[in-house]
XYZ file of C-alpha atoms in Angstrom:
482
model
C 0.000 0.000 0.000
C 1.523 3.324 -0.992
C 1.580 6.300 1.303
C -1.317 7.974 -0.496
C -3.645 4.987 0.072
C -2.593 4.833 3.699
C -3.339 8.490 4.155
C -6.747 8.061 2.542
C -7.589 5.128 4.823
C -6.645 7.146 7.879
C -8.950 9.969 6.798
C -11.860 7.556 6.315
C -11.268 5.992 9.729
C -11.238 9.379 11.410
C -14.474 10.363 9.691
C -16.297 7.458 11.372
C -18.204 6.735 8.189
C -17.633 2.990 8.437
C -17.727 2.618 12.222
C -20.170 0.044 13.651
C -23.612 1.626 14.242
C -24.317 2.775 17.784
C -27.864 2.278 19.110
C -29.459 5.609 19.911
C -32.115 5.810 22.601
C -35.664 5.684 21.210
C -37.480 8.959 20.848
C -40.230 9.233 23.495
C -43.730 8.802 22.097
C -46.174 11.706 22.266
C -49.316 10.056 23.657
C -51.809 12.621 22.351
C -50.297 12.516 18.862
C -50.248 8.713 18.918
C -53.947 8.489 19.803
C -54.692 10.983 17.035
C -52.825 8.711 14.615
C -54.876 5.735 15.814
C -58.055 7.725 15.211
C -56.977 8.686 11.682
C -56.210 5.048 10.893
C -59.651 3.936 12.105
C -61.450 6.688 10.187
C -59.821 5.563 6.934
C -61.854 2.358 6.883
C -65.030 2.832 8.894
C -67.790 5.331 9.631
C -69.058 5.303 13.203
C -72.388 6.830 14.263
C -70.949 9.629 16.435
C -67.712 11.426 17.268
C -67.980 9.942 20.757
C -67.919 6.471 19.218
C -64.588 7.243 17.528
C -63.145 8.410 20.847
C -64.382 5.292 22.633
C -62.999 2.959 19.963
C -59.558 4.615 20.039
C -59.371 4.452 23.834
C -60.575 0.856 23.900
C -57.946 -0.302 21.391
C -55.175 1.486 23.301
C -56.319 0.322 26.747
C -55.643 -3.301 25.773
C -51.906 -2.502 25.894
C -52.297 -1.483 29.565
C -54.240 -4.597 30.599
C -51.522 -5.776 32.995
C -52.148 -2.840 35.338
C -55.933 -2.465 35.085
C -58.591 -3.704 37.511
C -61.415 -3.828 34.972
C -61.645 -4.020 31.200
C -64.907 -2.955 29.543
C -66.426 -5.117 26.864
C -66.801 -3.411 23.499
C -70.063 -4.253 21.710
C -70.592 -3.184 18.092
C -74.276 -3.939 17.510
C -76.701 -3.229 14.697
C -80.218 -4.099 13.638
C -79.162 -4.982 10.083
C -76.168 -6.768 8.542
C -73.698 -4.820 6.436
C -73.244 -2.084 9.032
C -69.467 -2.309 9.423
C -69.290 -4.380 12.610
C -66.859 -6.965 11.269
C -64.682 -4.218 9.792
C -64.241 -2.755 13.269
C -62.998 -6.132 14.533
C -60.590 -6.383 11.587
C -59.151 -2.979 12.450
C -58.859 -3.919 16.125
C -57.013 -7.061 15.051
C -54.232 -4.753 13.839
C -54.181 -2.312 16.762
C -54.815 -4.313 19.935
C -52.464 -6.094 22.306
C -52.178 -9.812 21.443
C -55.306 -9.864 19.236
C -57.153 -13.166 18.946
C -59.958 -13.608 16.426
C -61.761 -16.458 18.183
C -63.161 -18.342 15.200
C -62.575 -22.049 15.709
C -60.890 -22.860 19.020
C -61.503 -25.715 21.404
C -62.431 -24.393 24.834
C -59.457 -26.138 26.468
C -57.112 -24.334 24.079
C -59.066 -21.120 24.534
C -58.721 -21.162 28.335
C -54.997 -21.861 28.155
C -54.401 -19.049 25.676
C -56.354 -16.577 27.808
C -54.554 -17.687 30.976
C -51.070 -17.530 29.406
C -51.267 -14.622 26.957
C -54.125 -12.382 28.181
C -55.104 -11.664 24.548
C -57.610 -9.182 23.186
C -60.454 -11.506 22.180
C -62.426 -10.472 19.095
C -65.790 -12.234 18.664
C -67.927 -11.877 15.550
C -71.600 -12.919 15.291
C -71.809 -12.913 19.069
C -75.620 -12.825 18.879
C -75.523 -16.547 18.030
C -73.834 -17.219 21.372
C -76.482 -15.455 23.441
C -79.705 -16.179 21.560
C -79.694 -19.850 22.523
C -79.713 -21.003 18.884
C -76.270 -22.550 19.282
C -76.369 -23.403 22.962
C -73.692 -25.903 23.946
C -71.134 -26.510 26.665
C -68.587 -24.520 24.665
C -70.855 -21.494 24.246
C -71.785 -21.612 27.931
C -68.080 -21.541 28.830
C -67.576 -18.627 26.486
C -70.436 -16.764 28.128
C -68.742 -17.169 31.499
C -65.511 -15.740 30.154
C -67.280 -12.746 28.610
C -69.470 -12.049 31.643
C -66.964 -12.652 34.436
C -63.629 -11.858 32.812
C -64.108 -8.096 32.879
C -62.713 -7.843 36.435
C -59.230 -8.788 37.611
C -59.040 -12.039 39.548
C -61.816 -13.756 37.604
C -61.205 -17.487 37.112
C -63.047 -20.476 35.704
C -62.606 -24.014 36.943
C -62.310 -26.982 34.617
C -62.090 -30.688 35.386
C -59.136 -32.399 33.690
C -56.419 -34.965 34.126
C -56.145 -38.492 32.792
C -59.059 -39.700 34.882
C -60.798 -36.319 34.994
C -60.077 -36.143 38.678
C -58.216 -32.835 38.741
C -59.592 -29.300 38.948
C -57.721 -26.608 37.053
C -58.227 -22.875 37.482
C -57.779 -20.571 34.514
C -57.527 -16.801 34.771
C -59.963 -15.167 32.360
C -59.426 -11.446 32.963
C -58.889 -10.197 29.425
C -60.276 -7.615 26.947
C -63.189 -8.701 24.743
C -64.676 -6.935 21.708
C -67.862 -8.268 20.123
C -69.926 -7.699 17.006
C -73.464 -8.922 16.429
C -77.068 -8.252 15.525
C -79.674 -7.093 18.012
C -78.917 -6.685 21.680
C -77.040 -8.644 24.311
C -78.225 -9.786 27.761
C -78.609 -6.919 30.228
C -75.834 -8.261 32.460
C -73.403 -7.986 29.561
C -74.753 -4.700 28.205
C -74.037 -3.067 31.561
C -70.393 -4.154 31.278
C -69.978 -2.820 27.748
C -69.288 0.261 25.700
C -72.072 -0.094 23.130
C -71.582 1.319 19.635
C -74.806 1.204 17.615
C -73.561 0.634 14.090
C -75.421 1.830 10.983
C -75.048 1.236 7.291
C -73.081 3.922 5.513
C -75.117 6.599 3.785
C -74.453 7.231 0.068
C -72.272 10.245 0.852
C -70.146 8.485 3.476
C -67.020 7.224 1.740
C -64.232 5.106 3.215
C -61.035 3.581 1.917
C -61.202 -0.068 0.892
C -59.607 -2.250 3.563
C -57.174 -4.969 2.474
C -55.458 -6.887 5.231
C -52.332 -7.667 3.191
C -51.823 -3.971 2.447
C -52.800 -2.382 5.731
C -51.634 -4.923 8.294
C -47.998 -3.691 8.259
C -49.107 -0.111 8.952
C -51.569 -1.161 11.640
C -49.047 -3.373 13.422
C -46.456 -0.578 13.349
C -48.969 1.647 15.127
C -49.628 -1.152 17.631
C -45.876 -1.419 18.312
C -45.702 2.309 19.051
C -48.702 1.977 21.387
C -46.856 -0.803 23.230
C -43.718 1.380 23.429
C -45.751 4.283 24.778
C -47.431 2.023 27.352
C -44.003 0.952 28.633
C -42.890 4.595 28.837
C -46.013 5.699 30.702
C -45.577 3.070 33.392
C -48.285 3.105 36.037
C -51.489 4.815 35.012
C -53.021 7.302 37.425
C -56.642 7.106 38.503
C -58.475 10.182 37.215
C -61.344 11.930 38.938
C -64.515 10.488 37.466
C -67.194 12.819 36.098
C -70.059 13.553 38.456
C -72.640 10.776 38.435
C -70.306 8.103 37.038
C -70.291 5.334 39.635
C -70.676 1.600 40.189
C -70.822 -0.375 36.923
C -70.444 2.772 34.804
C -67.216 3.516 36.669
C -65.986 -0.039 36.035
C -66.572 0.486 32.325
C -65.164 3.969 31.855
C -62.390 4.316 34.424
C -59.807 2.360 32.342
C -60.562 4.444 29.245
C -60.389 7.712 31.175
C -57.050 6.598 32.633
C -55.629 6.124 29.125
C -56.960 9.518 28.029
C -55.412 11.208 31.073
C -52.041 9.615 30.303
C -52.209 10.799 26.677
C -52.971 14.401 27.581
C -53.837 17.037 25.017
C -57.571 17.252 24.424
C -58.101 13.541 25.060
C -59.195 13.853 28.717
C -61.934 16.317 27.713
C -63.026 14.241 24.722
C -63.055 11.086 26.835
C -65.181 12.688 29.558
C -67.711 13.948 27.014
C -67.853 10.512 25.391
C -68.307 8.861 28.786
C -71.272 11.040 29.722
C -72.824 10.697 26.264
C -72.633 6.899 26.292
C -74.046 6.685 29.820
C -76.926 8.996 28.898
C -77.634 6.838 25.844
C -77.718 3.520 27.680
C -80.459 1.261 26.297
C -83.762 1.232 28.148
C -83.485 -2.532 28.495
C -80.689 -2.084 30.990
C -83.183 -0.446 33.386
C -85.836 -2.608 35.023
C -89.507 -1.726 34.663
C -89.681 -0.931 38.373
C -86.776 1.522 38.267
C -88.217 3.124 35.124
C -91.518 3.558 36.977
C -89.799 5.162 39.973
C -87.910 7.578 37.739
C -91.026 8.540 35.777
C -93.066 9.083 38.945
C -90.295 11.364 40.165
C -90.628 13.375 36.946
C -94.423 13.782 37.008
C -94.896 14.338 40.740
C -96.171 17.924 41.258
C -93.512 20.126 42.808
C -94.063 20.547 46.525
C -97.060 18.191 46.672
C -96.942 15.794 49.659
C -99.588 13.442 48.222
C -101.002 12.374 44.882
C -104.156 10.447 44.056
C -103.689 7.144 42.224
C -105.858 8.229 39.315
C -103.993 11.481 38.780
C -100.689 9.617 38.960
C -101.839 7.087 36.355
C -102.989 9.824 34.001
C -99.741 11.746 34.402
C -97.748 8.608 33.591
C -99.925 7.854 30.564
C -99.293 11.372 29.247
C -95.514 10.901 29.180
C -94.022 10.755 25.705
C -91.839 7.744 24.879
C -93.005 5.993 28.051
C -94.572 2.510 28.136
C -97.372 3.221 30.616
C -100.265 4.169 28.293
C -100.224 0.789 26.542
C -98.382 -1.413 29.017
C -99.171 -5.083 28.315
C -101.660 -3.893 25.706
C -104.071 -2.427 28.241
C -102.276 0.391 30.031
C -101.007 0.670 33.571
C -103.801 -0.115 36.045
C -103.975 0.660 39.771
C -103.403 -2.962 40.786
C -100.307 -3.312 38.573
C -99.017 0.051 39.789
C -99.406 -1.112 43.375
C -97.654 -4.411 42.644
C -94.674 -2.769 40.925
C -94.215 -0.254 43.719
C -94.620 -2.842 46.481
C -91.231 -4.290 45.503
C -89.735 -1.047 46.811
C -91.810 -0.918 49.995
C -94.294 1.619 48.600
C -98.013 0.989 49.083
C -101.167 2.997 48.323
C -102.880 4.630 51.282
C -105.859 6.815 52.037
C -104.377 10.242 51.393
C -105.724 13.749 51.743
C -105.336 16.674 49.403
C -106.205 19.893 51.188
C -109.194 21.610 49.691
C -110.130 18.537 47.644
C -110.682 15.590 49.955
C -109.510 12.042 50.672
C -108.996 9.134 48.303
C -106.581 6.296 47.586
C -103.162 7.501 46.564
C -99.500 7.784 47.475
C -97.387 9.927 49.766
C -94.237 11.486 48.406
C -92.310 10.682 51.568
C -92.820 6.960 50.855
C -90.837 7.372 47.615
C -87.859 9.200 49.097
C -85.839 6.122 50.008
C -86.399 4.403 46.652
C -85.668 7.597 44.705
C -82.444 8.049 46.637
C -81.310 4.477 45.965
C -82.404 3.995 42.362
C -82.820 7.370 40.668
C -80.979 10.225 42.406
C -81.032 13.162 42.880
C -83.866 13.090 45.399
C -86.531 15.807 45.477
C -86.484 18.298 48.341
C -87.724 16.563 51.467
C -88.882 19.804 53.034
C -92.385 19.612 51.635
C -95.232 19.191 54.107
C -98.975 19.323 53.808
C -99.338 22.652 55.586
C -96.825 24.541 53.453
C -97.412 22.811 50.100
C -101.124 22.040 49.988
C -102.789 21.510 46.648
C -105.806 23.554 45.784
C -108.644 22.510 43.522
C -107.032 24.364 40.661
C -103.899 22.253 41.056
C -105.783 19.059 40.197
C -105.798 18.554 36.448
C -109.169 18.578 34.744
C -109.546 15.019 33.512
C -111.546 16.246 30.541
C -108.216 17.474 29.150
C -106.374 14.238 29.933
C -106.313 11.029 27.852
C -107.683 8.057 29.709
C -105.326 5.311 30.833
C -107.682 2.398 30.177
C -111.381 1.881 29.651
C -114.201 -0.502 30.319
C -114.175 -0.815 34.109
C -116.980 0.006 36.525
C -115.889 2.312 39.321
C -117.397 4.393 42.077
C -117.377 8.136 41.469
C -116.666 10.535 44.308
C -118.012 14.036 44.712
C -116.209 16.596 46.850
C -119.237 18.902 46.894
C -121.222 16.656 49.222
C -122.364 18.090 52.520
C -120.793 15.304 54.592
C -117.604 16.991 55.641
C -114.345 16.719 53.737
C -114.694 13.051 52.807
C -116.049 12.495 49.294
C -119.144 10.331 48.999
C -120.527 8.371 46.010
C -122.643 10.459 43.667
C -126.328 9.925 44.434
C -127.470 9.577 40.845
C -124.493 7.658 39.436
C -123.012 5.350 42.037
C -121.682 2.870 39.475
C -120.493 4.131 36.108
C -118.719 2.298 33.306
C -115.647 4.520 32.977
C -111.889 4.339 32.680
C -109.971 2.393 35.280
C -109.081 5.474 37.319
C -110.720 4.485 40.562
C -109.216 6.870 43.050
C -109.646 10.388 41.719
C -111.629 12.812 43.870
C -113.571 14.916 41.415
C -115.362 18.178 41.754
C -118.192 19.917 39.930
C -120.075 16.677 39.216
C -117.526 15.503 36.662
C -116.226 12.026 35.993
C -114.224 10.380 33.237
C -117.272 9.338 31.216
C -117.245 8.476 27.583
C -118.632 11.192 25.260
C -122.282 10.977 24.274
C -123.590 9.290 27.460
C -127.102 9.992 28.748
C -127.821 11.844 31.969
C -129.081 9.329 34.591
C -131.567 11.962 35.814
C -133.341 13.108 32.663
C -131.887 11.086 29.806
C -130.448 14.113 28.019
C -127.049 13.921 26.340
C -124.196 14.582 28.760
C -121.177 16.690 27.748
C -117.942 14.700 27.542
C -116.379 14.292 30.958
C -119.624 14.837 32.948
C -121.867 12.477 34.875
C -125.011 14.635 34.691
C -126.369 17.247 32.367
C -125.843 20.838 33.612
C -129.559 21.275 34.529
C -129.691 18.161 36.727
C -126.364 19.000 38.312
C -127.505 22.533 39.203
C -130.817 21.200 40.518
C -128.978 18.744 42.758
C -126.817 21.564 44.098
C -129.881 23.733 44.770
C -128.987 26.274 42.111
C -131.965 28.163 40.733
């Protein structure tokens, strides 16, 4: 080697151009930017019904990478009334983004339990409605139900008999994330553990990019790797302050997602809180029992400050509620006996109650509802009401001529508060039994009752105005009016 070549080699060595590469520390991941990238990736291939649904789906996919430090993991349920609504596409996207994704298509339950116990995968279940409708009921589907229902909380296990002679009991841990897609609804116990996205078919103007697994899997898995890196950098998640009113099962569902949003920062905590409250407000009616729905609706229609309410007035107020089931409950409307039975489960019974200035009749006292309202549908109305300070006057009682009837075809006794026998209403002299709506407890004034239009006056046979028992002449004669 001549001196010129040697000199050139020395220069190259000093430049470091051909030195072995030195590993540089990874650049820390920006959590807010990463979640925004996840959202953009999801939006490329699917249209969700609301902005809140996009937020929930992003947080759910990311929370699977933190499963080792969570106490609960909400189920994700993508449900629709019709096929072709994009449910399966959501699962395909989650298969790229989640921690240890497992599309559970054709696994033996023994293998399934071992995989869940060893790997804590993100289970993705399509056509889950077949599992819960009973059409494909088997030992395997029953085991799968147990995993879905019980595996949302840390420490959940299932026991299986095994061994050569089936004389050994094995415990398998089943705490793991689960996302589901299906038609219709799921059992209430599972719905209450789930973030429910109500999928719809895309409208003509809603365009998405065609999804091809072979093309988009590399990009999706790269994003998943960055989520895993970020999760390791974040370390222990902090428990955020839950929005007001988020408690019990709702807290179990949303706390993990709010924790992820808080760790990401940016606008994600605010977006997550808004999504949380929106989803809770939009919970399906089926997740609320008929009794609790009745308590909540009674709380809404109860007159402000009134200590008592007659059964008939309560029934009519309930029947007037829009989007409520009471007017045609069981095809015949809510009746006094059914009302009493539903409320008796909460220790509430009808009593003889008094409305000042009107009289006595069967009804309910507001104070009897306070405990149930506090337990099942807070906030509770002001307990400071008493009969002396909040008495109803005759004008406070709704004129039943302006109120749709709850039911019809029952014979009831009509009461008249204008009788001369004190404050207690007595049966009308000329119409003790009248075929009217099943509103048996309303104390009426001015000779009125919930009669059908076009009835005849029992005194003279003349046509009676709708809502009256007698014609005006007979009524005035009975009252001694000239």
